[in-house]
Short mmCIF file of C-alpha atoms in Angstrom, two decimals:
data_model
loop_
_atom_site.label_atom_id
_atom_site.label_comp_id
_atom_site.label_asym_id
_atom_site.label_seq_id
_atom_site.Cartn_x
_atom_site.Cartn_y
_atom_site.Cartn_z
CA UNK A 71 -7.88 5.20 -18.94
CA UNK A 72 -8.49 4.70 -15.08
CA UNK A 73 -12.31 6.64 -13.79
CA UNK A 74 -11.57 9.68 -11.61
CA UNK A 75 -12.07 9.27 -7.90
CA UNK A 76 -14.45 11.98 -6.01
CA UNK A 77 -11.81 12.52 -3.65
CA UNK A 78 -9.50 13.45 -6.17
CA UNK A 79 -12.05 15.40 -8.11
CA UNK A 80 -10.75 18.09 -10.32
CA UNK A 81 -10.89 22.14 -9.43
CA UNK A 82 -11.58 25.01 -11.66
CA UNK A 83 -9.41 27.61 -12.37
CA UNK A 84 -10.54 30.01 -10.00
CA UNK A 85 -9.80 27.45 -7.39
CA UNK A 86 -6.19 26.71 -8.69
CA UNK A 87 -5.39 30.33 -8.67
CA UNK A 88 -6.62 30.70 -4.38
CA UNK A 89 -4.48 27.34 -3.56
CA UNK A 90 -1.90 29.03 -5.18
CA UNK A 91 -2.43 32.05 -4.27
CA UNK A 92 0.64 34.54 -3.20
CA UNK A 93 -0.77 34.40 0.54
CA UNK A 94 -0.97 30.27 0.43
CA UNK A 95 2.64 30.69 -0.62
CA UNK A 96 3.36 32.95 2.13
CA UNK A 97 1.74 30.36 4.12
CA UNK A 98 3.96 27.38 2.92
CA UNK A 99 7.36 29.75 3.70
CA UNK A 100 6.08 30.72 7.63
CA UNK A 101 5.21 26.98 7.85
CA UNK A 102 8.36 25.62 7.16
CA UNK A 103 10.67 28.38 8.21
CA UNK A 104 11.42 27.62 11.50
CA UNK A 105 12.87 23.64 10.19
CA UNK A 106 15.60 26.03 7.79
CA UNK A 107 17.17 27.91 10.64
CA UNK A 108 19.87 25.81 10.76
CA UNK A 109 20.78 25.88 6.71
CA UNK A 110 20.31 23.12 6.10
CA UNK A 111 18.68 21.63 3.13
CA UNK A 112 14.74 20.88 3.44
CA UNK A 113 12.36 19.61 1.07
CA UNK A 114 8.59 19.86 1.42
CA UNK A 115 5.87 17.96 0.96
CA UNK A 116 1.96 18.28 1.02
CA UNK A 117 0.08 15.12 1.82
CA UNK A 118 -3.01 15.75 1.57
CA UNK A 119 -4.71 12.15 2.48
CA UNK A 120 -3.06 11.60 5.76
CA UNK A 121 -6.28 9.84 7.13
CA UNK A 122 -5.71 7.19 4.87
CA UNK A 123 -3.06 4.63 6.50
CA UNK A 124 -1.54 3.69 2.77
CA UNK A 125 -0.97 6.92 2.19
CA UNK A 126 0.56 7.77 5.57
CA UNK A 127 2.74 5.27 5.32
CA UNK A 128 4.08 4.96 1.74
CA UNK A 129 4.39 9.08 0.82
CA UNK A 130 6.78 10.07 3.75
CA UNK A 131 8.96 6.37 3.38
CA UNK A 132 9.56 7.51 -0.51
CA UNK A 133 10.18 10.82 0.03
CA UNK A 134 12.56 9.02 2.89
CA UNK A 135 13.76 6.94 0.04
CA UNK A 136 14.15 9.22 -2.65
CA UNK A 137 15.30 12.45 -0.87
CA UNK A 138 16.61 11.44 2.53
CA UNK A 139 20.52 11.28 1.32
CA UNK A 140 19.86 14.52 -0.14
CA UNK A 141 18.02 16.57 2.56
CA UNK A 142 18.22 16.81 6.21
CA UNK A 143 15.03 18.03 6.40
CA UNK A 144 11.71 16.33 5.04
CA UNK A 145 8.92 18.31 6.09
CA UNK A 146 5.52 16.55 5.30
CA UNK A 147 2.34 19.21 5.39
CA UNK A 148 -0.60 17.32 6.57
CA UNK A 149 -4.04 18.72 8.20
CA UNK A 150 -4.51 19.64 11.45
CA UNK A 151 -5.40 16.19 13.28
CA UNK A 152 -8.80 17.80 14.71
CA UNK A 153 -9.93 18.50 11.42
CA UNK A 154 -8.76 14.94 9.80
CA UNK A 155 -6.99 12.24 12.00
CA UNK A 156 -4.19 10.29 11.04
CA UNK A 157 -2.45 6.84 12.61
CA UNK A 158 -0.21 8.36 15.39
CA UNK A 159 1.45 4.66 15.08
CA UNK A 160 2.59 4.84 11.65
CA UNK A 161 3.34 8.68 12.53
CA UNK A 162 5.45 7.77 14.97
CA UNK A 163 7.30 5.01 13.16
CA UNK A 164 8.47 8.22 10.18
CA UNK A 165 9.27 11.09 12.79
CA UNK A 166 12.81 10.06 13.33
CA UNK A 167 13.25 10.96 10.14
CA UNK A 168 10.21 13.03 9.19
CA UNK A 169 8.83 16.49 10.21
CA UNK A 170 4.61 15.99 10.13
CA UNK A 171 3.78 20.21 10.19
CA UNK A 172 0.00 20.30 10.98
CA UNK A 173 -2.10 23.15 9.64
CA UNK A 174 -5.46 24.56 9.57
CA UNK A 175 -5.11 25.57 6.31
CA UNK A 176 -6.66 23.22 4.34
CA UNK A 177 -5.54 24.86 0.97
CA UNK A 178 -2.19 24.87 1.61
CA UNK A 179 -2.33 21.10 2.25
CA UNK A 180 -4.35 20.86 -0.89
CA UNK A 181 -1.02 21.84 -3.27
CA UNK A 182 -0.69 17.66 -2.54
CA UNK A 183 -3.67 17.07 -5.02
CA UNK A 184 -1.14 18.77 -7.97
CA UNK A 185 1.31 17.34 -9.44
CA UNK A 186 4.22 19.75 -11.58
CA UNK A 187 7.85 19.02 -10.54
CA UNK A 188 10.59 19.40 -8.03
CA UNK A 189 11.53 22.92 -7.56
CA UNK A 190 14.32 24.07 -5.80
CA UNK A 191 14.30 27.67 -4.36
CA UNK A 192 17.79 28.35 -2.12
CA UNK A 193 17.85 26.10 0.70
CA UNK A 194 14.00 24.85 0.54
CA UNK A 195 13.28 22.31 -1.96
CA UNK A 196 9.42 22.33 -2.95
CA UNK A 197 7.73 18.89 -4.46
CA UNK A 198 4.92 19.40 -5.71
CA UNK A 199 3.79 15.93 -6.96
CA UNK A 200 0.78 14.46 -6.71
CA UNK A 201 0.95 10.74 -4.55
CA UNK A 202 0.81 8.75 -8.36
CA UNK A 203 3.97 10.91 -9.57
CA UNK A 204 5.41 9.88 -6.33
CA UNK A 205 5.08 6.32 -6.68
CA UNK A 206 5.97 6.10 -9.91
CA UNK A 207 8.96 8.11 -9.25
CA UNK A 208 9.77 5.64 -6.35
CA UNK A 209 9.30 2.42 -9.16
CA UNK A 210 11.61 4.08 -11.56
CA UNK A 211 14.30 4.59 -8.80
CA UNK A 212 14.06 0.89 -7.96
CA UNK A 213 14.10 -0.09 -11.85
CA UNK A 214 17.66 2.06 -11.76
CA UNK A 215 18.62 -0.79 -8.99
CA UNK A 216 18.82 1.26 -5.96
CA UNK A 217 17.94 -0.48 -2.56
CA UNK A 218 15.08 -0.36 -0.60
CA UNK A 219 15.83 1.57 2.74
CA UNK A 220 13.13 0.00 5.03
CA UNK A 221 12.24 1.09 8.52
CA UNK A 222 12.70 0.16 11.79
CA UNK A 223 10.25 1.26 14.72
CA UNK A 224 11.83 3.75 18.04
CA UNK A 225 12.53 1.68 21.05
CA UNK A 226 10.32 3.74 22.49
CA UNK A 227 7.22 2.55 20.33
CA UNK A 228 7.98 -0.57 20.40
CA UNK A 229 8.49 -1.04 24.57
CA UNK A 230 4.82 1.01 24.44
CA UNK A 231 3.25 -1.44 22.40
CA UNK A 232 4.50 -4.25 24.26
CA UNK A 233 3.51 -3.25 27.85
CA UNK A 234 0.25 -2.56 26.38
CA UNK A 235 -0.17 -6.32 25.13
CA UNK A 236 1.37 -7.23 28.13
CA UNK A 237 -1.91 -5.48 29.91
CA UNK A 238 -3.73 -7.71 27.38
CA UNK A 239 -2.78 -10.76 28.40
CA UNK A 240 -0.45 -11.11 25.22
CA UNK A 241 3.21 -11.36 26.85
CA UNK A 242 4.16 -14.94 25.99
CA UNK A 243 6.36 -14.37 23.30
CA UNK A 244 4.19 -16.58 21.22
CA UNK A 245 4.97 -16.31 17.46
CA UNK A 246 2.28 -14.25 15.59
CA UNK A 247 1.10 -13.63 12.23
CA UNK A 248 -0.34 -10.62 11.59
CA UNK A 249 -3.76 -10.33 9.62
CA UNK A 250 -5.53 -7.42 7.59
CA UNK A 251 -9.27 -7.95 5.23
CA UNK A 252 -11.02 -5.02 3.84
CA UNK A 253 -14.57 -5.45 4.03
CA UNK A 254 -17.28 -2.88 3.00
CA UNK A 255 -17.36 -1.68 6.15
CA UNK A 256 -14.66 0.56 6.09
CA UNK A 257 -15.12 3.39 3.82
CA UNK A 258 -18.86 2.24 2.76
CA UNK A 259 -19.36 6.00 0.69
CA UNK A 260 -16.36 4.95 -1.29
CA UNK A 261 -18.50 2.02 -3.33
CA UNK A 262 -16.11 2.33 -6.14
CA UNK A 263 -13.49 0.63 -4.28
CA UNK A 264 -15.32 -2.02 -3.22
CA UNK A 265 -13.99 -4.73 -5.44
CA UNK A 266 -10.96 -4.46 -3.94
CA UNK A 267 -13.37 -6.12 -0.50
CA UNK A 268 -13.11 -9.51 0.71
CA UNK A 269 -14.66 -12.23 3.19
CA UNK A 270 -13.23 -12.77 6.59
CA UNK A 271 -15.40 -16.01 6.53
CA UNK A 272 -12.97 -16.83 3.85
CA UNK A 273 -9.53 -16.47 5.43
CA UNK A 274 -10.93 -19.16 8.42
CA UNK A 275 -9.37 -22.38 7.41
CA UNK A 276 -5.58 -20.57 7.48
CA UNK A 277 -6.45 -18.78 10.41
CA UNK A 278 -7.30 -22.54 12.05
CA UNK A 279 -4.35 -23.88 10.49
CA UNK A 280 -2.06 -21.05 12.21
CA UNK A 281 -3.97 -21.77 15.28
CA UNK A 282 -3.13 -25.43 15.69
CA UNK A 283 0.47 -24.71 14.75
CA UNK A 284 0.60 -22.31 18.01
CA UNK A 285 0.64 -19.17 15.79
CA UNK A 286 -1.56 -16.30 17.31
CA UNK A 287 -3.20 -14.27 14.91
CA UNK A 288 -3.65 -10.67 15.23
CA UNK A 289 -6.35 -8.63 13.15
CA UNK A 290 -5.66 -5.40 12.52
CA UNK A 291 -8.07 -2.69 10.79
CA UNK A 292 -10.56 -0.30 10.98
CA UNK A 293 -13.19 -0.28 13.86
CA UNK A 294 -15.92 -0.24 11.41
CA UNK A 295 -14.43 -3.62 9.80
CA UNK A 296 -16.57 -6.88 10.00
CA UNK A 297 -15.98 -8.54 13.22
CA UNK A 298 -14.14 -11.69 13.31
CA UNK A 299 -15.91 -13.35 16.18
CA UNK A 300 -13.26 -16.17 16.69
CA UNK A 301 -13.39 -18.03 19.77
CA UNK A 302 -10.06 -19.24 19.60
CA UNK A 303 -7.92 -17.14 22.31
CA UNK A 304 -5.02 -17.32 20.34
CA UNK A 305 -7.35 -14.78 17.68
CA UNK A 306 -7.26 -11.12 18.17
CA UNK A 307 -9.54 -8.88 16.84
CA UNK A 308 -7.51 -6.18 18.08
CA UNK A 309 -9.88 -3.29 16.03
CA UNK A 310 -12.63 -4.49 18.61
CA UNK A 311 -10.99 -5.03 21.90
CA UNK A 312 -11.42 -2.45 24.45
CA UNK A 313 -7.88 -1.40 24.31
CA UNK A 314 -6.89 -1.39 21.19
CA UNK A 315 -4.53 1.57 20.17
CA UNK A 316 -2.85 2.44 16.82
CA UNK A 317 0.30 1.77 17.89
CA UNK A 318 -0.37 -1.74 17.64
CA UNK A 319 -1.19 -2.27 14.26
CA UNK A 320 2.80 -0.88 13.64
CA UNK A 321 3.96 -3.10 16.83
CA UNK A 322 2.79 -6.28 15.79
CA UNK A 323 3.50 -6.16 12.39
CA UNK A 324 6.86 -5.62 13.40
CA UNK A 325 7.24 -8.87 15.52
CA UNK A 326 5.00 -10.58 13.04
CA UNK A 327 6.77 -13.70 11.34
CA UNK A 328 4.96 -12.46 8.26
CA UNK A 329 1.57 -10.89 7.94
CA UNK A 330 -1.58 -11.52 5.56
CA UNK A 331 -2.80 -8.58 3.97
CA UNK A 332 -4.95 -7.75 1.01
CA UNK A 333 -5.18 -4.39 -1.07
CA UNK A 334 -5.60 -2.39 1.46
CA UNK A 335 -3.59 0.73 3.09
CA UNK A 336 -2.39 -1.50 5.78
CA UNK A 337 -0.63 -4.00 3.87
CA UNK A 338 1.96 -0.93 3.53
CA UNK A 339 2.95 -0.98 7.40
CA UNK A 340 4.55 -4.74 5.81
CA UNK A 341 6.13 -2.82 3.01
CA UNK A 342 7.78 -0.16 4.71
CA UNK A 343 8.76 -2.37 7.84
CA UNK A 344 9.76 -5.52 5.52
CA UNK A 345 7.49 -7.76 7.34
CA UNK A 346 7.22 -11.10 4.63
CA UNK A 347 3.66 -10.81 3.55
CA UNK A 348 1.58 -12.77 1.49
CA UNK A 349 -1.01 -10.33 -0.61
CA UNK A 350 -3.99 -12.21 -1.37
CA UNK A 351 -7.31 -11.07 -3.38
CA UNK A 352 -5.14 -8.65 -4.89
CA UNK A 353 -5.22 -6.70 -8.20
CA UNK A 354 -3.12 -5.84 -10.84
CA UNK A 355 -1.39 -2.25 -10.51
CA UNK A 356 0.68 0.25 -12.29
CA UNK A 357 2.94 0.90 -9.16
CA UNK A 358 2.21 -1.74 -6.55
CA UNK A 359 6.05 -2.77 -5.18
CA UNK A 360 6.49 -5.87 -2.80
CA UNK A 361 9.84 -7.10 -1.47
CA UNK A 362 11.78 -10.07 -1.85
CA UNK A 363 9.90 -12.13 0.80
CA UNK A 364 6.79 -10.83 -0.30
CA UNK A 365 3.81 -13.35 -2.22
CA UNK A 366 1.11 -12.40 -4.35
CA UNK A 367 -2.39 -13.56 -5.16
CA UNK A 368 -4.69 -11.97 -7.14
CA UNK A 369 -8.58 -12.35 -7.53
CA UNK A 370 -9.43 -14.26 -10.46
CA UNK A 371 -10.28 -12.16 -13.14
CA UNK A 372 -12.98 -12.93 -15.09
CA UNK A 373 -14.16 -12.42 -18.58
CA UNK A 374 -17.70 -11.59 -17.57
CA UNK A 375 -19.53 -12.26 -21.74
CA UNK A 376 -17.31 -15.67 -21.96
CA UNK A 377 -17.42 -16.63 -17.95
CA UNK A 378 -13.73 -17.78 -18.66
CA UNK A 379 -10.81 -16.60 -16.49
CA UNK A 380 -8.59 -14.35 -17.72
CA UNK A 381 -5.12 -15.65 -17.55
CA UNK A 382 -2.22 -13.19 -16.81
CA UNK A 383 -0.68 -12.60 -20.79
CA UNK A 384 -4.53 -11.49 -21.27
CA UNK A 385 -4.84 -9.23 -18.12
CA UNK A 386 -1.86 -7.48 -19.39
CA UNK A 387 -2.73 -7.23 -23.01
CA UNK A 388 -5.95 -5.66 -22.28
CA UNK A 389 -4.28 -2.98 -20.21
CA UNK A 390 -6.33 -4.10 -17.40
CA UNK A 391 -3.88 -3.03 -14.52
CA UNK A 392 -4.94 0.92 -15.61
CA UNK A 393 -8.26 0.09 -14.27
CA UNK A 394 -9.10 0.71 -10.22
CA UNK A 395 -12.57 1.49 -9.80
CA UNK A 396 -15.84 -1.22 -10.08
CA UNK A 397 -16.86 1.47 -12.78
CA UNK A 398 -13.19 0.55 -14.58
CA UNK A 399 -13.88 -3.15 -14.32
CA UNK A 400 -17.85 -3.34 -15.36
CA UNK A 401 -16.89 -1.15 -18.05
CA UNK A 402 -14.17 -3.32 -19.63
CA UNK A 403 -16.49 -6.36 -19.03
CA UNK A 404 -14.62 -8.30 -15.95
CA UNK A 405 -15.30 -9.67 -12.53
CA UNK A 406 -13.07 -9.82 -10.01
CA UNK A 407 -13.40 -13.13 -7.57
CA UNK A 408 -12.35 -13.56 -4.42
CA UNK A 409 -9.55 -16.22 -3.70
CA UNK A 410 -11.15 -19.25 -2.10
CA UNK A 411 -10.44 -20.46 1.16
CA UNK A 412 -8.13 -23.21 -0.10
CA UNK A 413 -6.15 -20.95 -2.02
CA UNK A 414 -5.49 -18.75 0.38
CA UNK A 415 -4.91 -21.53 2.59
CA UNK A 416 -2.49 -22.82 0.16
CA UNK A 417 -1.00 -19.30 -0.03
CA UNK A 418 -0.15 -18.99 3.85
CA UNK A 419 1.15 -23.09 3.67
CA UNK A 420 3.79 -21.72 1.06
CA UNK A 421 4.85 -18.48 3.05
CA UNK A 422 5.56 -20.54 5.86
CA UNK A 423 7.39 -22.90 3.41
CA UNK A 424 9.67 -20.35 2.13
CA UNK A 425 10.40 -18.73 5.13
CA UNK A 426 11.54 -22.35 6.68
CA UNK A 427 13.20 -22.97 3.48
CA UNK A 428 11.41 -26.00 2.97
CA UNK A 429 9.75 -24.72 -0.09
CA UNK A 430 10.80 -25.84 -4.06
CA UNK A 431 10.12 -23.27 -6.33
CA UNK A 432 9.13 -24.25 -9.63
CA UNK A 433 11.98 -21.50 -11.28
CA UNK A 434 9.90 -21.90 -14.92
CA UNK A 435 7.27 -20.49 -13.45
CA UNK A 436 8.58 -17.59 -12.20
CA UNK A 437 10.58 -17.28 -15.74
CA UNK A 438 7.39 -17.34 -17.20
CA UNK A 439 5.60 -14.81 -14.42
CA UNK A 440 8.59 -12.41 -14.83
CA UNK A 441 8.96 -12.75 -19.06
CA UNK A 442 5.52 -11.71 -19.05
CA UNK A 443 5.61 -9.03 -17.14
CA UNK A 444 8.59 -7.44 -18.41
CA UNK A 445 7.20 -7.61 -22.19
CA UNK A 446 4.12 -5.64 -21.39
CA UNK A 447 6.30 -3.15 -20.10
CA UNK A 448 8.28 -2.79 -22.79
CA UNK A 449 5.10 -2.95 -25.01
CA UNK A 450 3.40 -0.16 -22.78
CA UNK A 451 6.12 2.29 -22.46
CA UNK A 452 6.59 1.90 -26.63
CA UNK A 453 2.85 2.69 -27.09
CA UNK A 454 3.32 6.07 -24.46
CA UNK A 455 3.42 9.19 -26.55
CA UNK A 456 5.79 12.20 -25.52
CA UNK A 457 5.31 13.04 -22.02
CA UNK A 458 3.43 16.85 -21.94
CA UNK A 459 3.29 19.30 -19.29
CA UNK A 460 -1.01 17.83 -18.69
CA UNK A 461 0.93 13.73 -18.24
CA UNK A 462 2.95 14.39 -15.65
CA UNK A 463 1.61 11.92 -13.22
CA UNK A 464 0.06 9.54 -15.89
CA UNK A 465 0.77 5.97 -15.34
CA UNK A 466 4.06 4.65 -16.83
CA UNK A 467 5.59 1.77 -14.60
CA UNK A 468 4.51 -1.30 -13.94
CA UNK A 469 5.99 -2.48 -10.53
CA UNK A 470 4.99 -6.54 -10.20
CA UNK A 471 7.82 -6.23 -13.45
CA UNK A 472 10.69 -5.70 -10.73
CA UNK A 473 12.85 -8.98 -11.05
CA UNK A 474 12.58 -9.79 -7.54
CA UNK A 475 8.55 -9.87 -7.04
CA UNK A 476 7.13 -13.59 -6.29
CA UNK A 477 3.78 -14.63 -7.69
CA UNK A 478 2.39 -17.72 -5.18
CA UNK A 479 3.56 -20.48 -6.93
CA UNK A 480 0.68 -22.82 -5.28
CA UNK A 481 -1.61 -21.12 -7.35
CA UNK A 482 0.28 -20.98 -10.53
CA UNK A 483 0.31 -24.96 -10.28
CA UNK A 484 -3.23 -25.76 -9.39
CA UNK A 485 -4.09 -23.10 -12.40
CA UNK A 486 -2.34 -23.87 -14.93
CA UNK A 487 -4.12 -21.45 -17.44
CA UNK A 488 -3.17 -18.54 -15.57
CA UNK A 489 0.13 -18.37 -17.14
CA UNK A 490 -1.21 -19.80 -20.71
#
């Protein structure tokens, strides 16, 4: 079983009962009455961690995904932004085709912590699912082979975010890669996440190579992140420069000829815009989706009473994609290393391979990567007992299973035991 988070933590009872209390309900139908004037058909949705970019981006493109044929409405309930921010980028990239209702009333937004069903009362459809249901929903929908129904940014943003570069001194029309590390910087109270943190000192040798082969390299992430202190002016820091805006970390991952991203909410702006990324120092999830251009890395796992690597068949017999906290991973007994700079190096060489189509995939390797995955799935989901009204939003996909998803093949060569 995964650790619980603190910002997920559990309420009592008499806390349940308030959130859903008649007058929170009341709340919910003066909220979104005004969207169901019209008749038409509106669904609603409490998000509750709108601060969080991941989160931002991925709940409102699967409800998009899942509901959008179905409703003309989607109405997602988020705080007020003076009480918690949110990117007005990635806000702005949704709202042609999402309604973000801000409110003061933080229990009301709190229904997004629950997780029941899909309940349907005239013309207002209410989900109440937590953000785990909601990926998982989103997994099985793609396992049922429907399409991914990506985004693409308003005119508007995008001539915004270009005049600002322009101000910059970024108007060349250079090609760009787009580049995203989370360091312990950002979210330093949150010290269970941190082995999902990297070294930017590590990502330098692809960042030179992208350099001399006239690429320029935009960082995006939190002000709080490391600084990147390159004196290359083809390198951005763009979290540090004077002018930086959110609405660039959406902009220039759109124009990016792919992006490098790690587990971190802002790999999603890739996702949902179907920017090719390569993942590195990732992890091994329950509900994680890429796309079809899409690589992945993950840290090397590491058996921490042998010091042996685990290889993938063993990271998947032990169950070890349930576990996403340090807490998870020192219990269990394994490390998680970061990807050295030459295999992250070697990571970028083969995106830009692929993309030019100058890359030979080795296709028993990704027969092997894929026959793997799918057999723990099967294995899994035949171990799961019958789902109860308390399981709802326990873990029961296992995305990186989706025929389609790419595991770096440089990697897989130079490590041969990974897929012993």
């Amino acid at each position: 079983m995964t650790d619980s988070k603190p910002e997920l933590a559990s309420v009592d009872l008499a806390a349940t009962q308030e959130i859903f209390s008649q007058a929170n309900l009341q709340s919910l139908v003066e909220l979104v009455g005004p969207l169901m004037q019209g008749g038409d058909r509106t669904l609603a949705y409490m998000l509750p961690a709108a601060s969080r970019i991941g989160h931002m981006c991925l709940e409102p493109f699967l409800l998009a995904n899942l509901y959008g044929q179905s409703h003309q409405t989607i109405a997602a309930i988020i705080h007020d932004h003076r009480f918690q921010g949110h990117s007005r980028g990635v806000r702005r990239l949704h709202e042609p085709r999402i309604d973000f209702l801000e409110t003061m009333n933080r229990k009301l937004v709190m229904m997004g912590h629950f997780n029941a069903r899909v309940l349907d009362i005239g013309p207002l459809t209410w989900a109440v699912l937590s953000p785990s249901a909601l990926f998982r929903d989103f997994v099985l929908h793609l396992e049922a082979g429907n399409l991914i129904r990506h985004l693409t940014p308003p005119e508007d943003l995008l001539a915004e975010g270009k005049q600002l570069l322009a101000r910059m001194g970024f108007d060349d029309d250079r090609p760009s890669v787009v580049l995203h590390v989370r360091d312990t910087g950002y979210l330093p109270e949150m010290a269970y996440h941190h082995f999902r943190t990297n070294r930017i000192e590590n990502y330098l040798p692809a960042i030179e190579h992208l350099v001399a082969k006239g690429y320029r390299v935009f960082r995006i992430g939190d002000p709080t992140s490391v600084r990147l202190n390159h004196e290359n002016p083809l390198v951005v820091d763009l979290p540090h420069h004077p002018d930086y805006t959110d609405i660039l970390d959406v902009c220039c991952m759109a124009h990016a000829r792919f992006a490098i991203t790690s587990a971190s909410g802002p790999e999603a702006i890739a996702r949902i815009l179907n920017t090719p990324m390569v993942l590195v120092n990732g992890y091994i999830q329950p509900d994680h989706w890429l796309n079809a251009r899409d690589l992945l890395l993950f840290k090397t796992y590491r058996d921490k009473a042998t010091g042996a690597p685990v290889g993938y068949e063993e990271m998947l017999a032990r169950d070890l994609f349930l576990q996403n906290t340090v807490e998870g991973f020192e219990r269990v007994g394994v490390a998680l290393e970061e990807n050295s700079p030459e295999q992250i190096l070697a990571a970028v060489m083969e995106m830009e391979q692929r993309l030019d189509g100058s890359f030979k995939a080795d296709g028993t390797l990704d027969a092997r990567f894929h026959d793997l995955s799918r057999t723990h799935l099967e294995r899994y989901r035949a171990a799961l007992p019958a789902r109860g009204p308390e399981e709802q939003d326990r873990f029961e996909t296992y995305a990186y299973a989706l025929p389609w998803t790419r595991y770096c093949q440089s990697f897989m060569m130079d490590n041969p035991w990974f897929l012993r």
